[in-house]
Tab-separated table of C-alpha atoms in Angstrom:
chain	number	residue	atom	x	y	z
F	1	MET	CA	0.000	0.000	0.000
F	2	PRO	CA	1.277	3.523	-0.769
F	3	GLN	CA	2.186	5.742	2.155
F	4	ARG	CA	-0.466	8.352	3.056
F	5	LEU	CA	0.439	11.994	2.400
F	6	SER	CA	-0.490	15.001	4.525
F	7	VAL	CA	0.036	18.371	2.881
F	8	VAL	CA	0.659	20.848	5.702
F	9	MET	CA	0.680	24.653	5.523
F	10	ILE	CA	0.507	27.666	7.793
F	11	ALA	CA	-1.437	30.711	6.657
F	12	LYS	CA	-2.677	34.185	7.475
F	13	ASN	CA	-4.796	36.367	5.182
F	14	ALA	CA	-4.052	34.212	2.139
F	15	ALA	CA	-7.535	33.810	0.648
F	16	ASP	CA	-6.428	35.116	-2.759
F	17	LEU	CA	-3.497	32.694	-2.970
F	18	LEU	CA	-5.131	29.555	-1.652
F	19	PRO	CA	-7.298	28.328	-4.563
F	20	ASP	CA	-4.403	27.629	-6.945
F	21	CYS	CA	-2.227	26.286	-4.140
F	22	LEU	CA	-4.879	23.872	-2.907
F	23	ALA	CA	-5.794	22.782	-6.433
F	24	SER	CA	-2.176	21.757	-7.042
F	25	VAL	CA	-2.270	19.317	-4.084
F	26	ALA	CA	-5.900	18.182	-4.289
F	27	TRP	CA	-4.662	14.624	-4.903
F	28	ALA	CA	-3.133	14.338	-1.402
F	29	ASP	CA	-4.757	12.148	1.264
F	30	GLU	CA	-5.328	15.149	3.508
F	31	ILE	CA	-4.562	18.849	3.614
F	32	ILE	CA	-3.899	20.542	6.950
F	33	LEU	CA	-4.032	24.340	7.241
F	34	LEU	CA	-3.134	26.111	10.476
F	35	ASP	CA	-4.490	29.669	10.418
F	36	SER	CA	-2.647	32.299	12.453
F	37	GLY	CA	-5.635	34.620	12.822
F	38	SER	CA	-6.742	35.647	9.354
F	39	GLN	CA	-9.137	38.545	8.887
F	40	ASP	CA	-10.149	37.440	5.398
F	41	ALA	CA	-11.785	34.279	4.039
F	42	THR	CA	-8.673	32.072	4.333
F	43	SER	CA	-10.375	29.458	6.518
F	44	ASP	CA	-13.543	29.377	4.422
F	45	VAL	CA	-11.631	28.959	1.171
F	46	ALA	CA	-9.563	26.147	2.657
F	47	ARG	CA	-12.572	24.285	4.039
F	48	ALA	CA	-14.406	24.616	0.736
F	49	ALA	CA	-11.464	22.870	-0.944
F	50	GLY	CA	-11.613	20.001	1.547
F	51	ALA	CA	-8.780	21.063	3.848
F	52	LYS	CA	-8.849	20.475	7.604
F	53	VAL	CA	-8.548	23.920	9.179
F	54	PHE	CA	-7.218	24.736	12.641
F	55	THR	CA	-6.465	28.070	14.314
F	56	ASP	CA	-3.597	29.113	16.583
F	57	THR	CA	-2.932	32.820	17.163
F	58	ASP	CA	-0.156	32.294	19.736
F	59	TRP	CA	2.563	33.186	17.223
F	60	GLN	CA	6.024	32.099	18.404
F	61	GLY	CA	7.759	32.181	15.037
F	62	TYR	CA	7.626	30.263	11.789
F	63	GLY	CA	9.392	27.161	13.078
F	64	ILE	CA	7.103	26.634	16.080
F	65	GLN	CA	4.023	27.309	13.959
F	66	ARG	CA	5.075	24.624	11.472
F	67	GLN	CA	5.625	22.196	14.350
F	68	LYS	CA	2.103	22.908	15.598
F	69	ALA	CA	0.646	22.444	12.115
F	70	GLN	CA	2.397	19.100	11.685
F	71	GLY	CA	0.880	17.991	14.980
F	72	PHE	CA	-2.562	17.951	13.348
F	73	ALA	CA	-1.453	15.683	10.486
F	74	SER	CA	-2.101	11.935	10.358
F	75	GLY	CA	-0.352	10.885	7.148
F	76	ASP	CA	2.775	8.770	6.926
F	77	TYR	CA	4.562	11.535	5.010
F	78	ILE	CA	4.452	15.318	5.284
F	79	LEU	CA	4.668	17.720	2.356
F	80	MET	CA	5.193	21.180	3.873
F	81	ILE	CA	4.305	24.014	1.508
F	82	ASP	CA	3.340	27.683	1.680
F	83	THR	CA	0.195	29.312	0.342
F	84	ASP	CA	2.180	31.135	-2.356
F	85	GLU	CA	3.593	27.870	-3.715
F	86	ARG	CA	2.200	25.465	-6.325
F	87	VAL	CA	3.142	21.829	-6.957
F	88	THR	CA	3.770	21.182	-10.650
F	89	PRO	CA	2.476	17.964	-12.282
F	90	GLU	CA	6.038	16.640	-12.650
F	91	LEU	CA	6.707	17.204	-8.954
F	92	ALA	CA	3.410	15.558	-8.032
F	93	GLN	CA	4.452	12.505	-10.035
F	94	SER	CA	7.800	12.381	-8.210
F	95	ILE	CA	6.084	12.597	-4.830
F	96	ARG	CA	3.694	9.769	-5.718
F	97	ALA	CA	6.681	7.633	-6.689
F	98	VAL	CA	8.207	8.212	-3.248
F	99	LEU	CA	4.945	7.286	-1.520
F	100	ASN	CA	4.840	4.041	-3.483
F	101	ALA	CA	8.449	3.118	-2.690
F	102	PRO	CA	9.954	5.283	0.090
F	103	GLN	CA	13.623	5.029	0.950
F	104	PRO	CA	14.559	4.327	4.583
F	105	ASN	CA	16.207	7.130	6.601
F	106	ALA	CA	15.678	9.668	3.822
F	107	VAL	CA	14.080	13.058	3.304
F	108	TYR	CA	13.418	14.727	-0.026
F	109	SER	CA	14.403	18.091	-1.454
F	110	ILE	CA	12.486	20.069	-4.056
F	111	ALA	CA	13.675	22.745	-6.489
F	112	ARG	CA	11.763	25.993	-6.130
F	113	ARG	CA	11.296	28.300	-9.100
F	114	ASN	CA	10.889	31.770	-7.636
F	115	PHE	CA	8.819	34.537	-9.239
F	116	PHE	CA	10.183	38.087	-9.044
F	117	LEU	CA	8.587	41.126	-10.682
F	118	GLY	CA	7.076	39.330	-13.652
F	119	ARG	CA	9.730	36.651	-14.173
F	120	PHE	CA	10.503	33.176	-12.860
F	121	MET	CA	14.190	33.535	-12.071
F	122	ARG	CA	16.685	31.058	-13.501
F	123	HIS	CA	19.805	32.312	-11.681
F	124	SER	CA	20.570	34.850	-8.898
F	125	GLY	CA	20.590	32.104	-6.265
F	126	TRP	CA	16.834	31.778	-6.739
F	127	TYR	CA	16.921	28.611	-8.801
F	128	PRO	CA	16.999	25.731	-8.160
F	129	ASP	CA	16.748	27.017	-4.537
F	130	ARG	CA	16.312	23.499	-3.136
F	131	VAL	CA	14.248	23.097	0.038
F	132	THR	CA	13.649	19.905	2.022
F	133	ARG	CA	9.883	19.606	2.276
F	134	LEU	CA	8.894	15.917	1.963
F	135	TYR	CA	9.657	13.653	4.920
F	136	PRO	CA	8.263	10.892	7.198
F	137	ARG	CA	5.975	12.467	9.793
F	138	GLU	CA	7.026	10.380	12.781
F	139	HIS	CA	10.769	10.942	12.432
F	140	TYR	CA	11.314	14.591	11.515
F	141	GLN	CA	9.985	18.087	12.108
F	142	TYR	CA	10.987	21.708	11.603
F	143	ASN	CA	13.330	23.491	13.999
F	144	ALA	CA	12.124	26.308	16.266
F	145	SER	CA	13.740	29.235	14.408
F	146	LEU	CA	11.746	32.462	14.394
F	147	VAL	CA	12.413	32.916	10.661
F	148	HIS	CA	14.172	31.012	7.863
F	149	GLU	CA	13.210	27.802	9.629
F	150	SER	CA	14.314	24.464	8.213
F	151	LEU	CA	13.764	20.750	8.681
F	152	ASP	CA	15.760	18.974	11.371
F	153	SER	CA	16.819	15.997	9.272
F	154	HIS	CA	19.240	14.497	11.827
F	155	GLY	CA	21.734	13.399	9.204
F	156	ALA	CA	19.207	11.632	6.989
F	157	ALA	CA	20.014	11.136	3.334
F	158	VAL	CA	18.596	13.986	1.231
F	159	ILE	CA	17.213	12.792	-2.099
F	160	GLU	CA	16.468	15.298	-4.855
F	161	LEU	CA	13.055	15.043	-6.499
F	162	LYS	CA	12.309	15.876	-10.116
F	163	GLY	CA	9.879	18.692	-10.846
F	164	ASP	CA	9.584	22.227	-9.521
F	165	LEU	CA	7.691	23.960	-6.772
F	166	LEU	CA	6.497	27.271	-8.205
F	167	HIS	CA	6.935	30.068	-5.669
F	168	LEU	CA	5.164	33.388	-6.174
F	169	THR	CA	7.776	35.184	-4.108
F	170	CYS	CA	7.211	38.712	-5.345
F	171	ARG	CA	3.971	39.489	-7.167
F	172	ASP	CA	3.601	42.892	-5.516
F	173	PHE	CA	6.796	44.773	-4.676
F	174	ALA	CA	5.462	46.777	-1.715
F	175	SER	CA	4.076	43.655	-0.023
F	176	PHE	CA	7.311	41.816	-0.723
F	177	GLN	CA	9.318	44.620	0.880
F	178	ARG	CA	7.162	44.595	3.992
F	179	LYS	CA	7.642	40.858	4.327
F	180	GLN	CA	11.405	41.225	3.856
F	181	LEU	CA	11.538	43.866	6.591
F	182	ASN	CA	9.629	41.577	8.953
F	183	TYR	CA	12.060	38.750	8.171
F	184	ALA	CA	15.038	41.028	8.788
F	185	THR	CA	13.624	42.151	12.127
F	186	ALA	CA	12.932	38.574	13.265
F	187	TRP	CA	16.420	37.497	12.149
F	188	ALA	CA	18.034	40.299	14.145
F	189	GLN	CA	15.949	39.574	17.243
F	190	GLU	CA	16.897	35.914	17.166
F	191	ARG	CA	20.615	36.694	16.801
F	192	HIS	CA	20.450	39.345	19.515
F	193	GLN	CA	18.846	36.856	21.916
F	194	LYS	CA	21.772	34.521	21.241
F	195	GLY	CA	24.273	37.270	22.087
F	196	LYS	CA	25.399	37.946	18.520
F	197	LYS	CA	26.916	41.330	17.677
F	198	ALA	CA	27.093	43.525	14.580
F	199	SER	CA	29.617	46.252	13.797
F	200	LEU	CA	29.350	49.204	11.437
F	201	THR	CA	32.088	47.694	9.290
F	202	GLY	CA	30.229	44.392	9.225
F	203	ILE	CA	27.007	46.084	8.142
F	204	PHE	CA	28.603	47.511	5.013
F	205	THR	CA	30.802	44.539	4.121
F	206	HIS	CA	27.859	42.136	4.393
F	207	THR	CA	25.670	44.503	2.351
F	208	LEU	CA	28.216	44.863	-0.450
F	209	GLY	CA	28.896	41.133	-0.335
F	210	ALA	CA	25.190	40.328	-0.773
F	211	PHE	CA	24.975	42.561	-3.844
F	212	LEU	CA	28.059	41.085	-5.539
F	213	LYS	CA	27.163	37.527	-4.593
F	214	THR	CA	23.704	37.802	-6.168
F	215	LEU	CA	24.779	39.652	-9.299
F	216	LEU	CA	28.085	37.928	-10.101
F	217	LEU	CA	28.688	34.715	-8.142
F	218	ARG	CA	25.093	33.541	-8.520
F	219	GLY	CA	24.684	34.799	-12.073
F	220	GLY	CA	22.056	37.443	-11.425
F	221	VAL	CA	23.287	39.382	-14.418
F	222	LEU	CA	21.886	36.548	-16.573
F	223	ASP	CA	18.379	37.269	-15.244
F	224	GLY	CA	18.355	40.664	-16.946
F	225	LYS	CA	16.670	43.647	-15.308
F	226	GLN	CA	15.169	41.502	-12.578
F	227	GLY	CA	18.620	40.136	-11.744
F	228	TRP	CA	20.021	43.615	-11.168
F	229	LEU	CA	16.996	44.631	-9.099
F	230	LEU	CA	17.162	41.466	-7.024
F	231	ALA	CA	20.843	42.114	-6.269
F	232	VAL	CA	19.871	45.507	-4.860
F	233	VAL	CA	16.949	43.994	-2.923
F	234	ASN	CA	19.189	41.329	-1.396
F	235	ALA	CA	21.711	43.995	-0.426
F	236	GLN	CA	18.945	46.060	1.147
F	237	TYR	CA	17.637	43.045	3.071
F	238	THR	CA	21.131	42.292	4.351
F	239	PHE	CA	21.624	45.935	5.353
F	240	ASN	CA	18.337	45.859	7.275
F	241	LYS	CA	19.258	42.630	9.083
F	242	TYR	CA	22.638	43.775	10.315
F	243	THR	CA	21.583	47.350	11.053
F	244	GLU	CA	18.667	46.129	13.181
F	245	LEU	CA	21.035	43.781	15.019
F	246	TRP	CA	23.441	46.697	15.589
F	247	ALA	CA	20.541	48.819	16.859
F	248	LEU	CA	19.431	46.073	19.229
F	249	ASN	CA	23.009	45.688	20.496
F	250	HIS	CA	23.111	49.394	21.377
F	251	GLY	CA	19.571	49.780	22.692
F	252	TYR	CA	18.459	51.909	19.743
F	253	SER	CA	15.557	49.681	18.742
F	254	GLU	CA	12.088	49.477	20.242
F	255	LYS	CA	12.397	45.683	19.990
F	256	ALA	CA	15.307	45.616	22.457
């Protein structure tokens, strides 16, 4: 018998994104959505598509929220996705093959194709952008990081799946920027809590390094106008991260 699959996602105010996302995984044995307190029709849209919807507004960061969401799942395997992601038919076929013949002590990585200002990027460090998202439910879960959380795979073999996960990273630039600022703030808070420091020199060297890394080392120049813009955006994000950490270190931030 094939292993049962639970698609798991966390969400907040994602009613406009959910229909296409849910349609791409409608073949799964169950879909679990943990709502963080939406003020739109997120829960209604999810239920209408057959998802099991739960609510938890005690936000402790992305990692903890994913752990909570997984706790509602009953499948043998977890596919963790976001509401702005879509499973392509080729990827769905690869996942079904795993469920029919899973490998012991293994987790599975997926290539994400990220959308930025009208273009699915092919370089810039945004493709293949592999993320480990398919794994046995009873053996693995996400770590507790506030942001940029990842799967604790405990040394398991990581097998690459064929097919892409389409990621609508930046459809609207202003919304994308707000999300990036929130990520930068959470990153700085987490590092500050761990006693990490930032210097003025470090702020500028990391910022310049992020720009050059995206544009040159990761081939952003091959992504045309979007590649140049993304290099600037990545530099800005890096500047915000390290400047907020510096501000927290010196008591200049309200988050201190």
